[in-house]
Amino acid sequence: MKTITDPQKEIPVIYEADVVVVGGGPAGIGAALAAARNGAKTILIEKFNCLGGYQTLTFNSTFSLVDPEVQNGIIQEIIAELKKYEGAVERDLSKDTRKRKGMGAVFFDAEYYKRLLDMMMEDAGVKVLFHAFGVGGIKEGNRIKGIFIESIEGKRAVLGKVIIDVTGSADISWKSGAEVFSDGFPQGPKKGRHAGYGYTFFFGNVDIPKLKQLRKEQPEEWGTLRVGMNLIQKAKAEGKLYGNRVHFLISEVYGHNRIWILGPQYPIPHGHHPWVLEDLSEGEKDLRKQAWSMYDLFRENVPGFENSYIEKTPTMLLLRDSHRIVGEYTLIEEDMRQGRIFEDSIAISNMPPDVFGPDDEHDMVNNLMPYDIPYRSLLSRDTEGLLAAGSTMSVDFMVWCATRYCAPSICTGQAAGTAAALAVKNNVNPRNLDIQELQKTLQDQGARTSVKHMPKEVLAEYEESRQKKIKG
Ligand SMILES: Cc1cc2nc3c(=O)[nH]c(=O)nc-3n(C[C@H](O)[C@H](O)[C@H](O)COP(=O)(O)OP(=O)(O)OC[C@H]3O[C@@H](n4cnc5c(N)ncnc54)[C@H](O)[C@@H]3O)c2cc1C
């Protein structure tokens, strides 16, 4: 590749913090709030104009499979606040899926969520910088001391004693030369391929009563979460639908006349990657084209959509698997399947691996018990002062398919933020932190840190539904 030299220049340092959190998604929210509340001077860097990550940028405004016996602390605080607002709806999914009673999904209004998060950050004393794109780490030997950002002001530096990479794609770690996973599917014919990009958008002006009637009259085709299979297959066979998706998810939980669609999917070809600019750009164009094709199909064929329009498409496509840090420990599929208990566990996940294949295959592995997430999976193996959480932490591909979900991301974020603040307070490297102090601090602040602290009767309920699933 042809190269050109970027002349060395002095970069203004615009902020010096104890903890720098890069990425304002669920993991970044947990991390920034926890770090600040535990006494660290904290800055949160986000490349777009709001917090929430995929929950706001791509309208994936849900907390799925949340169980207060598993995910507690900051996440439940946020859910309680969301429920005070009329836009939030809770659904009990225990009948639809494996879940134990009381476990469900919370769908909420993304605009309210953005405002709520601004207020929570302000109350906690977190400094938030929007429109700030972290472009790499500032390193001294194997220690990270801050990050460079690109912004409306140009290139700037933000210094910190601990850096938390919660970019969802290990952006800072990768660009700083820290070890990252770049793997994609681990085996079989899909080996090395990535899960593909997803896309969501809103239809406006939908006649909801008419749609509800359709759902009642044709429950198999329109009554479930995945809809329109026959319509889609026929349209594809006749060349009337562009795209490779074989079903869509629709939801009218946002009320009024608005429908949320999770539909188009872009298969990333073998040898291509979600961190390549050209692939991303092709994906964006293709997904928009798919959304418009789907819109034509619905308008012409689905009662209730006759006068609808595309109300909005997302700020960015749904990037699925990307880079993850290589940590001191990598949580692997076997650990998850065995429900392995770790002495340094800092959070629990009850998420099943939700595996999206590159060509629109989908599988959800529902027969698992809750499992521990060890602190060492948040610690970069080769870079001092670097932590990760959420979809950026050190897990293998199958575990990533599960722990990337919003609920575990907030919880691992809370653990990373708390660890960073304690490391600063105790003047130690995050790697040398007293684990028991970290666990106790998290527990005192409402978080449940290990499966071994879960009530026996709750675990029995999980076991019961697991057996049901195994028996089919
Ligand atoms: C199609 C799809 C459907 C999903 N459905 C669900 C669901 O139903 N329920 C559920 O719980 N989860 C769901 N998820 C998963 C969930 O949305 C994500 O896995 C979760 O948001 C991960 O949180 P995170 O904080 O690790 O990363 P993200 O949400 O990706 O947040 C990362 C943040 O970092 C910012 N950022 C990235 N790079 C930089 C940089 N260099 N500098 C500054 N900022 C940066 C981004 O703008 C973003 O705000 C879904 C995901 C997809 C793709």
Coordinates of C-alpha atoms and ligand atoms in Angstrom, one line a residue:
M1 CA 0.0 0.0 0.0
K2 CA 1.3 3.5 -0.9
T3 CA 2.0 5.5 2.3
I4 CA 2.5 9.2 3.2
T5 CA 4.2 10.6 6.4
D6 CA 2.1 12.4 8.9
P7 CA 4.4 15.1 10.2
Q8 CA 5.0 14.9 14.0
K9 CA 3.2 17.8 15.8
E10 CA 2.4 18.9 19.3
I11 CA -1.1 17.7 20.3
P12 CA -3.0 19.7 23.0
V13 CA -4.0 17.7 26.1
I14 CA -7.5 18.8 26.7
Y15 CA -8.3 16.7 29.8
E16 CA -6.5 14.7 32.4
A17 CA -8.6 12.1 34.2
D18 CA -8.2 9.2 36.5
V19 CA -10.4 7.0 34.3
V20 CA -11.0 7.4 30.6
V21 CA -14.0 5.4 29.3
V22 CA -14.1 5.1 25.5
G23 CA -17.5 4.3 24.1
G24 CA -20.9 5.3 25.5
G25 CA -22.8 2.0 24.9
P26 CA -24.2 -0.2 27.7
A27 CA -20.7 -1.2 28.8
G28 CA -19.5 2.4 28.8
I29 CA -22.5 3.6 30.7
G30 CA -21.9 1.0 33.5
A31 CA -18.2 1.8 33.5
A32 CA -18.4 5.6 33.6
L33 CA -21.1 5.7 36.3
A34 CA -19.3 3.1 38.5
A35 CA -15.9 4.8 38.1
A36 CA -17.2 8.2 39.0
R37 CA -19.4 7.0 41.9
N38 CA -16.4 5.3 43.3
G39 CA -14.5 8.5 43.5
A40 CA -12.5 8.6 40.2
K41 CA -12.3 11.7 38.0
T42 CA -14.0 10.2 34.9
I43 CA -14.3 11.2 31.3
L44 CA -16.5 9.4 28.8
I45 CA -15.6 9.7 25.1
E46 CA -18.3 9.0 22.5
K47 CA -18.0 9.3 18.7
F48 CA -21.7 10.0 18.1
N49 CA -24.0 12.5 19.7
C50 CA -25.7 10.5 22.4
L51 CA -25.1 7.6 24.9
G52 CA -26.7 4.2 24.6
G53 CA -24.6 2.6 21.9
Y54 CA -26.6 0.2 19.8
Q55 CA -29.6 0.8 22.1
T56 CA -30.0 4.3 20.7
L57 CA -27.9 4.4 17.5
T58 CA -29.6 1.4 16.0
F59 CA -32.9 1.5 17.8
N60 CA -32.2 -1.7 19.6
S61 CA -33.9 -0.2 22.6
T62 CA -34.4 -3.2 24.8
F63 CA -32.9 -5.0 27.7
S64 CA -33.6 -8.6 26.9
L65 CA -33.7 -11.6 29.2
V66 CA -33.1 -9.4 32.3
D67 CA -33.4 -11.2 35.6
P68 CA -33.0 -9.1 38.8
E69 CA -31.6 -12.2 40.4
V70 CA -28.7 -12.2 37.9
Q71 CA -28.2 -8.6 36.7
N72 CA -28.4 -6.1 39.5
G73 CA -26.8 -2.8 40.4
I74 CA -26.7 0.0 37.9
I75 CA -28.8 -1.9 35.3
Q76 CA -31.8 -2.3 37.6
E77 CA -31.4 1.4 38.6
I78 CA -31.7 2.3 34.9
I79 CA -34.6 0.0 34.3
A80 CA -36.5 1.4 37.3
E81 CA -36.0 4.9 35.9
L82 CA -37.1 3.9 32.4
K83 CA -40.2 2.3 33.8
K84 CA -41.3 5.6 35.4
Y85 CA -41.7 6.9 31.8
E86 CA -44.7 5.9 29.8
G87 CA -42.6 4.8 26.8
A88 CA -41.1 1.8 28.6
V89 CA -43.0 -1.5 28.4
E90 CA -42.1 -4.7 30.1
R91 CA -42.8 -8.0 28.5
D92 CA -42.9 -11.3 30.4
L93 CA -41.2 -13.7 28.0
S94 CA -41.4 -16.7 30.3
K95 CA -44.1 -18.4 28.2
D96 CA -42.4 -17.8 24.8
T97 CA -39.0 -19.1 25.7
R98 CA -37.0 -21.0 28.3
K99 CA -37.0 -18.2 30.8
R100 CA -38.0 -18.5 34.4
K101 CA -41.0 -16.7 35.7
G102 CA -40.6 -12.9 36.1
M103 CA -37.8 -12.8 33.5
G104 CA -38.5 -10.7 30.4
A105 CA -37.6 -7.9 28.2
V106 CA -37.9 -4.2 28.8
F107 CA -38.6 -2.1 25.6
F108 CA -38.1 1.6 26.1
D109 CA -38.2 4.9 24.4
A110 CA -34.7 5.7 23.1
E111 CA -35.1 9.4 23.2
Y112 CA -36.0 9.3 26.8
Y113 CA -33.1 7.0 27.5
K114 CA -30.7 9.5 25.9
R115 CA -31.9 12.2 28.2
L116 CA -31.9 10.0 31.2
L117 CA -28.3 9.0 30.6
D118 CA -27.2 12.6 30.2
M119 CA -28.8 13.3 33.6
M120 CA -27.3 10.2 35.3
M121 CA -23.8 11.1 34.0
E122 CA -24.2 14.7 35.2
D123 CA -25.4 13.5 38.7
A124 CA -22.4 11.2 39.0
G125 CA -20.0 13.9 37.9
V126 CA -18.9 12.2 34.7
K127 CA -17.5 14.5 32.0
V128 CA -19.0 13.5 28.7
L129 CA -17.5 14.4 25.3
F130 CA -19.6 13.7 22.3
H131 CA -18.4 13.9 18.7
A132 CA -15.0 12.6 19.9
F133 CA -13.6 9.7 17.9
G134 CA -10.9 7.8 19.8
V135 CA -8.2 7.1 17.2
G136 CA -5.6 5.3 19.3
G137 CA -3.8 5.0 22.6
I138 CA -1.0 7.1 24.0
K139 CA 1.5 4.5 25.1
E140 CA 4.7 4.4 27.1
G141 CA 6.3 1.0 26.8
N142 CA 3.5 -1.5 27.5
R143 CA 1.4 1.0 29.5
I144 CA -1.4 3.0 28.0
K145 CA -1.6 6.6 29.4
G146 CA -4.4 8.1 27.5
I147 CA -6.0 8.3 24.0
F148 CA -5.9 10.5 21.0
I149 CA -9.2 11.8 19.7
E150 CA -10.2 13.4 16.4
S151 CA -12.9 16.0 16.7
I152 CA -14.2 19.3 15.4
E153 CA -11.2 20.8 17.2
G154 CA -8.7 18.5 15.4
K155 CA -6.5 16.0 17.0
R156 CA -6.5 16.2 20.8
A157 CA -5.1 14.1 23.7
V158 CA -7.0 12.9 26.8
L159 CA -4.8 11.4 29.5
G160 CA -5.9 8.9 32.2
K161 CA -4.5 6.5 34.7
V162 CA -6.8 3.7 33.5
I163 CA -8.3 3.4 30.1
I164 CA -11.5 1.4 29.6
D165 CA -12.1 0.3 26.0
V166 CA -15.8 -0.2 25.6
T167 CA -16.0 0.7 21.9
G168 CA -17.8 -2.6 21.1
S169 CA -15.0 -3.4 18.7
A170 CA -11.8 -3.0 20.8
D171 CA -11.1 0.1 18.7
I172 CA -8.6 1.6 21.1
S173 CA -6.9 -1.6 21.9
W174 CA -6.5 -2.6 18.3
K175 CA -5.3 0.8 17.2
S176 CA -2.8 0.9 20.1
G177 CA -1.2 -2.4 19.2
A178 CA -2.7 -4.4 22.1
E179 CA -3.5 -8.0 21.3
V180 CA -7.0 -8.5 19.9
F181 CA -9.0 -11.3 18.5
S182 CA -10.0 -10.9 14.9
D183 CA -11.4 -14.4 14.4
G184 CA -15.1 -14.6 13.3
F185 CA -16.6 -18.0 13.2
P186 CA -14.3 -20.5 14.9
Q187 CA -14.9 -23.7 12.9
G188 CA -16.8 -25.4 10.1
P189 CA -17.6 -24.0 6.6
K190 CA -18.1 -20.5 8.1
K191 CA -14.7 -20.5 9.8
G192 CA -13.2 -17.0 9.6
R193 CA -16.3 -15.4 8.4
H194 CA -18.0 -12.7 10.4
A195 CA -21.6 -12.7 11.5
G196 CA -22.7 -10.0 9.0
Y197 CA -24.3 -6.6 9.5
G198 CA -27.9 -6.3 10.7
Y199 CA -30.3 -3.3 10.2
T200 CA -33.3 -2.0 12.0
F201 CA -35.6 0.9 11.0
F202 CA -39.1 2.4 11.8
F203 CA -42.2 2.5 9.7
G204 CA -44.4 5.5 10.5
N205 CA -48.1 5.9 10.0
V206 CA -49.0 2.2 10.3
D207 CA -52.6 1.3 10.9
I208 CA -52.0 -0.6 14.1
P209 CA -55.6 -1.9 14.7
K210 CA -55.5 -3.3 11.2
L211 CA -52.1 -5.0 11.8
K212 CA -53.4 -6.4 15.1
Q213 CA -56.4 -7.9 13.3
L214 CA -54.0 -9.5 10.8
R215 CA -52.0 -10.9 13.6
K216 CA -55.1 -12.5 15.0
E217 CA -56.4 -13.8 11.7
Q218 CA -53.1 -15.3 10.5
P219 CA -51.3 -16.2 13.7
E220 CA -48.7 -18.4 12.0
E221 CA -47.6 -15.9 9.4
W222 CA -48.1 -12.7 11.4
G223 CA -48.8 -13.6 15.1
T224 CA -45.3 -14.4 16.3
L225 CA -42.2 -12.3 16.7
R226 CA -40.8 -13.5 13.3
V227 CA -43.3 -12.6 10.7
G228 CA -44.0 -12.8 6.9
M229 CA -42.0 -15.9 6.1
N230 CA -44.4 -17.0 3.3
L231 CA -44.7 -13.5 1.9
I232 CA -40.9 -13.1 1.9
Q233 CA -40.2 -16.4 0.3
K234 CA -42.8 -15.8 -2.5
A235 CA -41.5 -12.3 -3.1
K236 CA -37.9 -13.5 -3.3
A237 CA -38.9 -16.3 -5.7
E238 CA -40.6 -13.7 -7.9
G239 CA -37.6 -11.3 -7.7
K240 CA -39.7 -8.7 -5.9
L241 CA -37.6 -8.5 -2.7
Y242 CA -34.0 -7.5 -2.6
G243 CA -31.9 -9.0 0.2
N244 CA -31.1 -12.3 1.8
R245 CA -33.3 -12.3 4.9
V246 CA -35.9 -15.0 5.3
H247 CA -37.9 -13.4 8.1
F248 CA -38.4 -10.1 9.8
L249 CA -39.1 -9.2 13.4
I250 CA -41.7 -6.5 13.9
S251 CA -42.9 -4.9 17.1
E252 CA -45.5 -2.3 17.8
V253 CA -44.4 -1.7 21.4
Y254 CA -43.6 1.9 20.7
G255 CA -47.3 2.8 20.5
H256 CA -48.9 5.4 18.3
N257 CA -48.6 4.4 14.7
R258 CA -45.0 3.3 14.6
I259 CA -43.6 -0.1 13.9
W260 CA -40.0 -1.3 14.6
I261 CA -38.4 -3.6 12.1
L262 CA -35.4 -5.8 12.6
G263 CA -35.0 -7.1 9.1
P264 CA -32.3 -6.5 6.5
Q265 CA -29.0 -8.4 6.8
Y266 CA -25.8 -8.1 4.9
P267 CA -23.5 -11.1 4.6
I268 CA -19.9 -10.1 4.9
P269 CA -18.0 -12.1 2.2
H270 CA -15.2 -14.4 3.2
G271 CA -11.9 -12.5 3.6
H272 CA -13.7 -9.2 4.3
H273 CA -14.0 -7.6 7.8
P274 CA -16.3 -5.3 9.7
W275 CA -13.4 -2.9 10.4
V276 CA -12.7 -2.2 6.7
L277 CA -14.0 1.2 5.6
E278 CA -15.0 0.1 2.2
D279 CA -16.9 -3.0 3.5
L280 CA -18.7 -0.8 6.0
S281 CA -19.7 1.6 3.3
E282 CA -20.9 -1.1 0.9
G283 CA -22.9 -2.6 3.8
E284 CA -24.6 0.8 4.6
K285 CA -25.7 1.3 1.0
D286 CA -26.9 -2.3 0.6
L287 CA -28.9 -2.3 3.8
R288 CA -30.6 0.9 2.9
K289 CA -31.6 -0.6 -0.4
Q290 CA -32.9 -3.7 1.4
A291 CA -35.0 -1.6 3.7
W292 CA -36.6 0.3 0.8
S293 CA -37.3 -3.0 -1.0
M294 CA -38.9 -4.3 2.1
Y295 CA -41.0 -1.1 2.4
D296 CA -42.3 -1.6 -1.1
L297 CA -43.3 -5.2 -0.3
F298 CA -45.1 -4.3 2.9
R299 CA -46.9 -1.3 1.5
E300 CA -48.3 -3.4 -1.3
N301 CA -49.1 -6.6 0.5
V302 CA -49.5 -6.1 4.3
P303 CA -52.8 -4.8 5.7
G304 CA -52.1 -1.7 7.9
F305 CA -49.0 -0.6 5.9
E306 CA -50.8 0.9 2.9
N307 CA -50.1 4.5 4.0
S308 CA -46.9 3.9 5.9
Y309 CA -43.5 5.5 5.2
I310 CA -40.0 4.9 6.3
E311 CA -39.8 7.1 9.4
K312 CA -36.1 6.7 10.1
T313 CA -33.1 4.4 9.5
P314 CA -30.3 4.0 12.0
T315 CA -27.2 6.2 12.6
M316 CA -25.1 3.2 11.7
L317 CA -25.7 -0.4 10.7
L318 CA -25.6 -3.1 13.3
L319 CA -22.0 -4.2 13.4
R320 CA -22.0 -7.7 14.9
D321 CA -18.7 -9.4 15.7
S322 CA -15.6 -7.4 15.5
H323 CA -12.3 -7.2 17.5
R324 CA -12.2 -8.2 21.1
I325 CA -9.2 -7.8 23.5
V326 CA -7.1 -10.8 24.4
G327 CA -7.3 -10.8 28.1
E328 CA -5.5 -12.4 30.9
Y329 CA -8.1 -15.1 30.7
T330 CA -10.4 -15.8 27.8
L331 CA -13.8 -17.1 28.8
I332 CA -14.5 -20.0 26.5
E333 CA -17.6 -21.9 25.3
E334 CA -16.8 -24.9 27.6
D335 CA -16.8 -22.6 30.7
M336 CA -20.1 -21.2 29.7
R337 CA -21.7 -24.6 29.0
Q338 CA -20.4 -26.0 32.2
G339 CA -21.5 -23.0 34.3
R340 CA -17.9 -22.8 35.6
I341 CA -17.4 -20.9 38.9
F342 CA -14.5 -18.5 39.0
E343 CA -12.8 -17.2 42.2
D344 CA -12.4 -13.8 40.5
S345 CA -15.9 -13.6 39.1
I346 CA -17.3 -10.1 38.9
A347 CA -20.6 -10.5 37.1
I348 CA -23.0 -13.2 36.0
S349 CA -24.6 -13.8 32.6
N350 CA -27.7 -15.8 31.9
M351 CA -27.7 -15.0 28.2
P352 CA -27.8 -17.8 25.7
P353 CA -25.5 -17.6 22.7
D354 CA -27.6 -15.8 20.0
V355 CA -25.7 -16.9 17.0
F356 CA -26.2 -15.1 13.7
G357 CA -24.6 -16.8 10.7
P358 CA -23.1 -14.8 7.9
D359 CA -25.8 -16.0 5.5
D360 CA -28.8 -15.3 7.7
E361 CA -28.8 -18.6 9.7
H362 CA -29.7 -18.1 13.3
D363 CA -29.5 -20.3 16.3
M364 CA -30.1 -19.6 20.0
V365 CA -28.6 -22.1 22.4
N366 CA -31.2 -22.1 25.2
N367 CA -30.1 -24.9 27.5
L368 CA -27.6 -23.2 29.7
M369 CA -27.4 -22.3 33.3
P370 CA -26.2 -18.9 34.4
Y371 CA -22.4 -18.6 34.4
D372 CA -19.6 -16.5 35.9
I373 CA -17.6 -13.8 34.2
P374 CA -14.0 -13.6 35.6
Y375 CA -12.3 -10.3 36.2
R376 CA -9.3 -11.5 34.2
S377 CA -11.4 -11.4 31.1
L378 CA -11.6 -7.6 31.5
L379 CA -7.8 -7.1 31.7
S380 CA -5.7 -6.8 28.6
R381 CA -3.1 -9.5 28.6
D382 CA -0.2 -7.3 27.3
T383 CA -1.1 -3.7 28.1
E384 CA -1.0 -2.2 31.5
G385 CA -3.8 0.2 32.5
L386 CA -6.2 -1.2 29.9
L387 CA -9.5 -2.7 30.7
A388 CA -12.5 -3.8 28.6
A389 CA -16.1 -4.8 29.1
G390 CA -19.3 -5.6 27.2
S391 CA -18.7 -6.8 23.7
T392 CA -15.1 -5.8 23.8
M393 CA -13.9 -8.1 26.6
S394 CA -11.9 -11.3 26.3
V395 CA -14.3 -14.1 25.4
D396 CA -14.3 -16.6 22.5
F397 CA -16.7 -16.2 19.6
M398 CA -19.5 -18.4 21.1
V399 CA -19.4 -16.7 24.5
W400 CA -19.3 -13.3 22.7
C401 CA -22.6 -14.3 21.1
A402 CA -24.1 -14.3 24.6
T403 CA -22.2 -11.8 26.8
R404 CA -22.4 -9.0 24.2
Y405 CA -26.0 -8.5 25.2
C406 CA -26.9 -5.2 26.8
A407 CA -27.6 -6.5 30.3
P408 CA -24.3 -8.3 30.8
S409 CA -22.6 -5.4 29.1
I410 CA -23.8 -2.9 31.7
C411 CA -22.8 -5.3 34.5
T412 CA -19.3 -6.0 33.2
G413 CA -19.0 -2.3 32.5
Q414 CA -19.9 -1.6 36.2
A415 CA -17.2 -4.1 37.2
A416 CA -14.6 -2.5 35.0
G417 CA -15.4 1.1 36.2
T418 CA -15.3 0.0 39.8
A419 CA -12.0 -1.8 39.3
A420 CA -10.5 1.2 37.6
A421 CA -11.6 3.5 40.4
L422 CA -10.2 1.2 43.1
A423 CA -6.9 0.8 41.2
V424 CA -6.5 4.6 41.1
K425 CA -7.5 5.0 44.7
N426 CA -5.1 2.2 45.9
N427 CA -2.4 3.3 43.4
V428 CA -2.0 -0.1 41.9
N429 CA -2.1 -1.5 38.4
P430 CA -5.6 -2.9 37.7
R431 CA -3.9 -6.3 37.2
N432 CA -2.8 -6.2 40.9
L433 CA -6.1 -5.2 42.4
D434 CA -7.3 -7.0 45.5
I435 CA -10.1 -9.1 43.9
Q436 CA -12.0 -9.5 47.2
E437 CA -12.1 -5.7 47.7
L438 CA -13.4 -5.4 44.1
Q439 CA -16.1 -8.1 44.7
K440 CA -17.1 -6.6 48.0
T441 CA -17.4 -3.1 46.6
L442 CA -19.6 -4.4 43.7
Q443 CA -21.8 -6.3 46.1
D444 CA -22.1 -3.3 48.4
Q445 CA -23.3 -1.4 45.4
G446 CA -26.0 -3.9 44.5
A447 CA -24.2 -6.1 41.9
R448 CA -24.3 -9.9 42.1
T449 CA -20.8 -11.1 41.3
S450 CA -21.1 -14.9 41.1
V451 CA -23.5 -17.7 40.5
K452 CA -22.5 -19.1 43.8
H453 CA -24.3 -16.2 45.5
M454 CA -27.6 -16.9 43.6
P455 CA -30.5 -18.2 45.7
K456 CA -30.8 -22.0 45.4
E457 CA -34.5 -21.8 44.4
V458 CA -33.7 -19.5 41.5
L459 CA -31.0 -21.8 40.3
A460 CA -33.5 -24.7 40.6
E461 CA -35.9 -22.8 38.3
Y462 CA -33.1 -22.3 35.8
E463 CA -32.3 -26.0 36.0
E464 CA -36.0 -27.0 35.6
S465 CA -36.4 -24.9 32.4
R466 CA -33.0 -26.1 31.1
Q467 CA -34.2 -29.7 31.5
K468 CA -37.4 -28.9 29.6
K469 CA -35.4 -27.5 26.8
I470 CA -33.0 -30.4 26.7
K471 CA -36.0 -32.8 26.5
G472 CA -37.4 -30.6 23.7
Ligands
LIG1 C1 -28.9 -6.9 15.3 C2 -28.6 -6.8 16.7 C3 -29.7 -7.0 17.6 C4 -29.5 -7.0 19.0 N1 -30.5 -7.3 19.8 C5 -30.3 -7.2 21.1 C6 -31.4 -7.4 22.0 O1 -32.5 -7.7 21.6 N2 -31.1 -7.4 23.3 C7 -29.9 -7.1 23.8 O2 -29.7 -7.0 25.0 N3 -28.9 -6.9 23.0 C8 -29.1 -7.0 21.7 N4 -28.0 -6.7 20.8 C9 -26.7 -6.6 21.3 C10 -26.4 -5.3 21.9 O3 -27.0 -4.2 21.3 C11 -24.9 -5.0 21.9 O4 -24.2 -6.1 21.9 C12 -24.5 -4.1 23.1 O5 -25.0 -2.8 22.8 C13 -23.1 -4.1 23.3 O6 -22.7 -3.0 24.2 P1 -21.3 -2.3 24.2 O7 -21.4 -1.2 25.2 O8 -20.3 -3.4 24.4 O9 -21.1 -1.8 22.7 P2 -22.0 -0.8 21.8 O10 -23.4 -0.8 22.1 O11 -21.5 -1.1 20.4 O12 -21.4 0.6 22.2 C14 -20.1 1.1 21.8 C15 -20.1 2.6 21.8 O13 -18.8 3.0 21.5 C16 -18.8 4.0 20.6 N5 -17.5 4.0 19.9 C17 -17.1 3.0 19.1 N6 -15.8 3.3 18.7 C18 -15.5 4.4 19.2 C19 -14.3 5.2 19.1 N7 -13.2 4.8 18.4 N8 -14.3 6.4 19.8 C20 -15.4 6.8 20.5 N9 -16.5 6.1 20.6 C21 -16.6 4.9 20.0 C22 -20.0 3.7 19.7 O14 -20.4 4.8 19.0 C23 -21.0 3.2 20.7 O15 -21.7 4.2 21.3 C24 -28.2 -6.7 19.5 C25 -27.2 -6.4 18.6 C26 -27.4 -6.5 17.2 C27 -26.2 -6.2 16.3

